[in-house]
Amino acid sequence: MKPVITVVSAAVGLLLSSVTHAEEITMFDYEEATSAYQDACYLNAQFDLQSGNQDQTSFSTDASANYDQVFSSADRNTRINFVGDTSMSRGSNSDDTTKKLSGFSITDE
């Protein structure tokens, strides 16, 4: 009988020690869920160089880049997008000049 009392006493002791005081939860304990991600930065480039049987060395180059970042929460989504392009070229004739063109845009939603 003594081993049964010991087992029961141990079980009651474990039960009493496992009871904890629970704190009340308020609406101020809630944290708004947020997330963010970014798209990979894309970079494209091309270069062409011609020389030899012409008045001057001619070339053509193009480059473009794209970047996208998004931040999200329950009440707002913000997206920042950058797009940029540039190009430069020169013809093979001695009186051809270098032409440059570039532009970019940054948008946020």
mmCIF file with all atom_site columns, C-alpha atoms in Angstrom:
data_model
loop_
_atom_site.group_PDB
_atom_site.id
_atom_site.type_symbol
_atom_site.label_atom_id
_atom_site.label_alt_id
_atom_site.label_comp_id
_atom_site.label_asym_id
_atom_site.label_entity_id
_atom_site.label_seq_id
_atom_site.pdbx_PDB_ins_code
_atom_site.Cartn_x
_atom_site.Cartn_y
_atom_site.Cartn_z
_atom_site.occupancy
_atom_site.B_iso_or_equiv
_atom_site.pdbx_formal_charge
_atom_site.auth_seq_id
_atom_site.auth_comp_id
_atom_site.auth_asym_id
_atom_site.auth_atom_id
_atom_site.pdbx_PDB_model_num
ATOM 1   C CA . MET A 1 1   ? 0.000  0.000  0.000   1.00 0.00 ? 1   MET A CA 1
ATOM 2   C CA . LYS A 1 2   ? 2.881  2.297  0.661   1.00 0.00 ? 2   LYS A CA 1
ATOM 3   C CA . PRO A 1 3   ? 4.073  2.244  -3.001  1.00 0.00 ? 3   PRO A CA 1
ATOM 4   C CA . VAL A 1 4   ? 0.536  3.193  -4.167  1.00 0.00 ? 4   VAL A CA 1
ATOM 5   C CA . ILE A 1 5   ? 0.490  6.212  -1.842  1.00 0.00 ? 5   ILE A CA 1
ATOM 6   C CA . THR A 1 6   ? 3.907  7.278  -3.092  1.00 0.00 ? 6   THR A CA 1
ATOM 7   C CA . VAL A 1 7   ? 2.800  7.068  -6.732  1.00 0.00 ? 7   VAL A CA 1
ATOM 8   C CA . VAL A 1 8   ? -0.421 8.981  -6.022  1.00 0.00 ? 8   VAL A CA 1
ATOM 9   C CA . SER A 1 9   ? 1.490  11.627 -4.053  1.00 0.00 ? 9   SER A CA 1
ATOM 10  C CA . ALA A 1 10  ? 3.962  12.039 -6.906  1.00 0.00 ? 10  ALA A CA 1
ATOM 11  C CA . ALA A 1 11  ? 1.149  12.386 -9.460  1.00 0.00 ? 11  ALA A CA 1
ATOM 12  C CA . VAL A 1 12  ? -0.656 15.012 -7.343  1.00 0.00 ? 12  VAL A CA 1
ATOM 13  C CA . GLY A 1 13  ? 2.630  16.870 -6.867  1.00 0.00 ? 13  GLY A CA 1
ATOM 14  C CA . LEU A 1 14  ? 3.278  16.921 -10.611 1.00 0.00 ? 14  LEU A CA 1
ATOM 15  C CA . LEU A 1 15  ? -0.265 18.069 -11.291 1.00 0.00 ? 15  LEU A CA 1
ATOM 16  C CA . LEU A 1 16  ? -0.048 20.925 -8.808  1.00 0.00 ? 16  LEU A CA 1
ATOM 17  C CA . SER A 1 17  ? 3.373  22.023 -10.007 1.00 0.00 ? 17  SER A CA 1
ATOM 18  C CA . SER A 1 18  ? 2.232  22.104 -13.642 1.00 0.00 ? 18  SER A CA 1
ATOM 19  C CA . VAL A 1 19  ? -0.634 24.531 -12.962 1.00 0.00 ? 19  VAL A CA 1
ATOM 20  C CA . THR A 1 20  ? 0.548  28.019 -13.880 1.00 0.00 ? 20  THR A CA 1
ATOM 21  C CA . HIS A 1 21  ? -0.998 31.398 -13.579 1.00 0.00 ? 21  HIS A CA 1
ATOM 22  C CA . ALA A 1 22  ? -2.282 32.577 -16.975 1.00 0.00 ? 22  ALA A CA 1
ATOM 23  C CA . GLU A 1 23  ? -2.076 36.288 -17.754 1.00 0.00 ? 23  GLU A CA 1
ATOM 24  C CA . GLU A 1 24  ? -5.005 37.870 -19.477 1.00 0.00 ? 24  GLU A CA 1
ATOM 25  C CA . ILE A 1 25  ? -4.621 38.854 -23.114 1.00 0.00 ? 25  ILE A CA 1
ATOM 26  C CA . THR A 1 26  ? -5.592 42.321 -24.261 1.00 0.00 ? 26  THR A CA 1
ATOM 27  C CA . MET A 1 27  ? -5.974 43.826 -27.702 1.00 0.00 ? 27  MET A CA 1
ATOM 28  C CA . PHE A 1 28  ? -2.707 45.702 -27.130 1.00 0.00 ? 28  PHE A CA 1
ATOM 29  C CA . ASP A 1 29  ? -0.833 42.369 -27.214 1.00 0.00 ? 29  ASP A CA 1
ATOM 30  C CA . TYR A 1 30  ? -1.622 41.974 -30.929 1.00 0.00 ? 30  TYR A CA 1
ATOM 31  C CA . GLU A 1 31  ? 1.133  42.879 -33.364 1.00 0.00 ? 31  GLU A CA 1
ATOM 32  C CA . GLU A 1 32  ? 0.157  43.618 -36.926 1.00 0.00 ? 32  GLU A CA 1
ATOM 33  C CA . ALA A 1 33  ? 1.511  41.111 -39.395 1.00 0.00 ? 33  ALA A CA 1
ATOM 34  C CA . THR A 1 34  ? 3.936  42.557 -41.921 1.00 0.00 ? 34  THR A CA 1
ATOM 35  C CA . SER A 1 35  ? 6.078  41.156 -44.687 1.00 0.00 ? 35  SER A CA 1
ATOM 36  C CA . ALA A 1 36  ? 8.555  42.397 -47.230 1.00 0.00 ? 36  ALA A CA 1
ATOM 37  C CA . TYR A 1 37  ? 10.242 40.955 -50.266 1.00 0.00 ? 37  TYR A CA 1
ATOM 38  C CA . GLN A 1 38  ? 12.364 42.150 -53.102 1.00 0.00 ? 38  GLN A CA 1
ATOM 39  C CA . ASP A 1 39  ? 12.626 40.924 -56.615 1.00 0.00 ? 39  ASP A CA 1
ATOM 40  C CA . ALA A 1 40  ? 16.101 40.259 -57.899 1.00 0.00 ? 40  ALA A CA 1
ATOM 41  C CA . CYS A 1 41  ? 17.866 43.165 -59.486 1.00 0.00 ? 41  CYS A CA 1
ATOM 42  C CA . TYR A 1 42  ? 17.985 42.482 -63.203 1.00 0.00 ? 42  TYR A CA 1
ATOM 43  C CA . LEU A 1 43  ? 20.838 43.909 -65.224 1.00 0.00 ? 43  LEU A CA 1
ATOM 44  C CA . ASN A 1 44  ? 21.070 43.434 -68.987 1.00 0.00 ? 44  ASN A CA 1
ATOM 45  C CA . ALA A 1 45  ? 23.941 44.749 -71.101 1.00 0.00 ? 45  ALA A CA 1
ATOM 46  C CA . GLN A 1 46  ? 25.109 44.496 -74.687 1.00 0.00 ? 46  GLN A CA 1
ATOM 47  C CA . PHE A 1 47  ? 28.223 45.927 -76.328 1.00 0.00 ? 47  PHE A CA 1
ATOM 48  C CA . ASP A 1 48  ? 29.286 45.872 -79.990 1.00 0.00 ? 48  ASP A CA 1
ATOM 49  C CA . LEU A 1 49  ? 32.632 47.238 -81.216 1.00 0.00 ? 49  LEU A CA 1
ATOM 50  C CA . GLN A 1 50  ? 33.623 47.467 -84.899 1.00 0.00 ? 50  GLN A CA 1
ATOM 51  C CA . SER A 1 51  ? 36.968 48.613 -86.243 1.00 0.00 ? 51  SER A CA 1
ATOM 52  C CA . GLY A 1 52  ? 39.109 47.972 -89.282 1.00 0.00 ? 52  GLY A CA 1
ATOM 53  C CA . ASN A 1 53  ? 38.144 49.124 -92.798 1.00 0.00 ? 53  ASN A CA 1
ATOM 54  C CA . GLN A 1 54  ? 36.342 52.342 -91.711 1.00 0.00 ? 54  GLN A CA 1
ATOM 55  C CA . ASP A 1 55  ? 37.133 55.976 -90.801 1.00 0.00 ? 55  ASP A CA 1
ATOM 56  C CA . GLN A 1 56  ? 36.819 55.485 -87.043 1.00 0.00 ? 56  GLN A CA 1
ATOM 57  C CA . THR A 1 57  ? 35.994 52.746 -84.585 1.00 0.00 ? 57  THR A CA 1
ATOM 58  C CA . SER A 1 58  ? 32.231 52.419 -84.219 1.00 0.00 ? 58  SER A CA 1
ATOM 59  C CA . PHE A 1 59  ? 30.419 51.037 -81.235 1.00 0.00 ? 59  PHE A CA 1
ATOM 60  C CA . SER A 1 60  ? 26.989 50.433 -79.793 1.00 0.00 ? 60  SER A CA 1
ATOM 61  C CA . THR A 1 61  ? 26.110 49.693 -76.184 1.00 0.00 ? 61  THR A CA 1
ATOM 62  C CA . ASP A 1 62  ? 22.818 49.157 -74.345 1.00 0.00 ? 62  ASP A CA 1
ATOM 63  C CA . ALA A 1 63  ? 22.188 48.526 -70.653 1.00 0.00 ? 63  ALA A CA 1
ATOM 64  C CA . SER A 1 64  ? 19.040 48.238 -68.579 1.00 0.00 ? 64  SER A CA 1
ATOM 65  C CA . ALA A 1 65  ? 18.288 47.555 -64.910 1.00 0.00 ? 65  ALA A CA 1
ATOM 66  C CA . ASN A 1 66  ? 15.139 46.704 -62.968 1.00 0.00 ? 66  ASN A CA 1
ATOM 67  C CA . TYR A 1 67  ? 14.607 46.518 -59.200 1.00 0.00 ? 67  TYR A CA 1
ATOM 68  C CA . ASP A 1 68  ? 11.380 45.799 -57.294 1.00 0.00 ? 68  ASP A CA 1
ATOM 69  C CA . GLN A 1 69  ? 10.724 45.995 -53.504 1.00 0.00 ? 69  GLN A CA 1
ATOM 70  C CA . VAL A 1 70  ? 7.375  45.317 -51.784 1.00 0.00 ? 70  VAL A CA 1
ATOM 71  C CA . PHE A 1 71  ? 6.360  45.999 -48.169 1.00 0.00 ? 71  PHE A CA 1
ATOM 72  C CA . SER A 1 72  ? 3.002  44.587 -46.997 1.00 0.00 ? 72  SER A CA 1
ATOM 73  C CA . SER A 1 73  ? 0.870  44.993 -43.908 1.00 0.00 ? 73  SER A CA 1
ATOM 74  C CA . ALA A 1 74  ? -2.808 44.531 -43.129 1.00 0.00 ? 74  ALA A CA 1
ATOM 75  C CA . ASP A 1 75  ? -3.743 48.105 -44.015 1.00 0.00 ? 75  ASP A CA 1
ATOM 76  C CA . ARG A 1 76  ? -1.146 49.060 -46.633 1.00 0.00 ? 76  ARG A CA 1
ATOM 77  C CA . ASN A 1 77  ? 0.930  47.643 -49.467 1.00 0.00 ? 77  ASN A CA 1
ATOM 78  C CA . THR A 1 78  ? 3.860  49.693 -50.727 1.00 0.00 ? 78  THR A CA 1
ATOM 79  C CA . ARG A 1 79  ? 5.788  48.841 -53.862 1.00 0.00 ? 79  ARG A CA 1
ATOM 80  C CA . ILE A 1 80  ? 8.906  50.617 -55.076 1.00 0.00 ? 80  ILE A CA 1
ATOM 81  C CA . ASN A 1 81  ? 10.034 49.886 -58.612 1.00 0.00 ? 81  ASN A CA 1
ATOM 82  C CA . PHE A 1 82  ? 13.108 51.241 -60.387 1.00 0.00 ? 82  PHE A CA 1
ATOM 83  C CA . VAL A 1 83  ? 13.655 50.874 -64.141 1.00 0.00 ? 83  VAL A CA 1
ATOM 84  C CA . GLY A 1 84  ? 16.656 52.390 -65.895 1.00 0.00 ? 84  GLY A CA 1
ATOM 85  C CA . ASP A 1 85  ? 17.899 52.276 -69.489 1.00 0.00 ? 85  ASP A CA 1
ATOM 86  C CA . THR A 1 86  ? 20.930 53.732 -71.192 1.00 0.00 ? 86  THR A CA 1
ATOM 87  C CA . SER A 1 87  ? 22.447 53.464 -74.643 1.00 0.00 ? 87  SER A CA 1
ATOM 88  C CA . MET A 1 88  ? 25.392 54.963 -76.470 1.00 0.00 ? 88  MET A CA 1
ATOM 89  C CA . SER A 1 89  ? 26.503 54.638 -80.092 1.00 0.00 ? 89  SER A CA 1
ATOM 90  C CA . ARG A 1 90  ? 28.859 56.084 -82.661 1.00 0.00 ? 90  ARG A CA 1
ATOM 91  C CA . GLY A 1 91  ? 28.945 55.462 -86.399 1.00 0.00 ? 91  GLY A CA 1
ATOM 92  C CA . SER A 1 92  ? 31.901 54.484 -88.554 1.00 0.00 ? 92  SER A CA 1
ATOM 93  C CA . ASN A 1 93  ? 32.186 57.763 -90.536 1.00 0.00 ? 93  ASN A CA 1
ATOM 94  C CA . SER A 1 94  ? 34.731 60.331 -89.379 1.00 0.00 ? 94  SER A CA 1
ATOM 95  C CA . ASP A 1 95  ? 32.055 63.000 -88.876 1.00 0.00 ? 95  ASP A CA 1
ATOM 96  C CA . ASP A 1 96  ? 29.788 60.740 -86.773 1.00 0.00 ? 96  ASP A CA 1
ATOM 97  C CA . THR A 1 97  ? 29.484 61.819 -83.160 1.00 0.00 ? 97  THR A CA 1
ATOM 98  C CA . THR A 1 98  ? 28.710 59.797 -80.065 1.00 0.00 ? 98  THR A CA 1
ATOM 99  C CA . LYS A 1 99  ? 24.993 59.667 -79.282 1.00 0.00 ? 99  LYS A CA 1
ATOM 100 C CA . LYS A 1 100 ? 23.895 59.078 -75.705 1.00 0.00 ? 100 LYS A CA 1
ATOM 101 C CA . LEU A 1 101 ? 20.417 58.293 -74.445 1.00 0.00 ? 101 LEU A CA 1
ATOM 102 C CA . SER A 1 102 ? 19.429 57.425 -70.889 1.00 0.00 ? 102 SER A CA 1
ATOM 103 C CA . GLY A 1 103 ? 16.342 57.426 -68.769 1.00 0.00 ? 103 GLY A CA 1
ATOM 104 C CA . PHE A 1 104 ? 14.994 55.999 -65.564 1.00 0.00 ? 104 PHE A CA 1
ATOM 105 C CA . SER A 1 105 ? 11.804 55.899 -63.570 1.00 0.00 ? 105 SER A CA 1
ATOM 106 C CA . ILE A 1 106 ? 11.050 55.252 -59.926 1.00 0.00 ? 106 ILE A CA 1
ATOM 107 C CA . THR A 1 107 ? 7.481  54.455 -59.014 1.00 0.00 ? 107 THR A CA 1
ATOM 108 C CA . ASP A 1 108 ? 5.849  53.692 -55.725 1.00 0.00 ? 108 ASP A CA 1
ATOM 109 C CA . GLU A 1 109 ? 2.348  52.393 -55.181 1.00 0.00 ? 109 GLU A CA 1
#
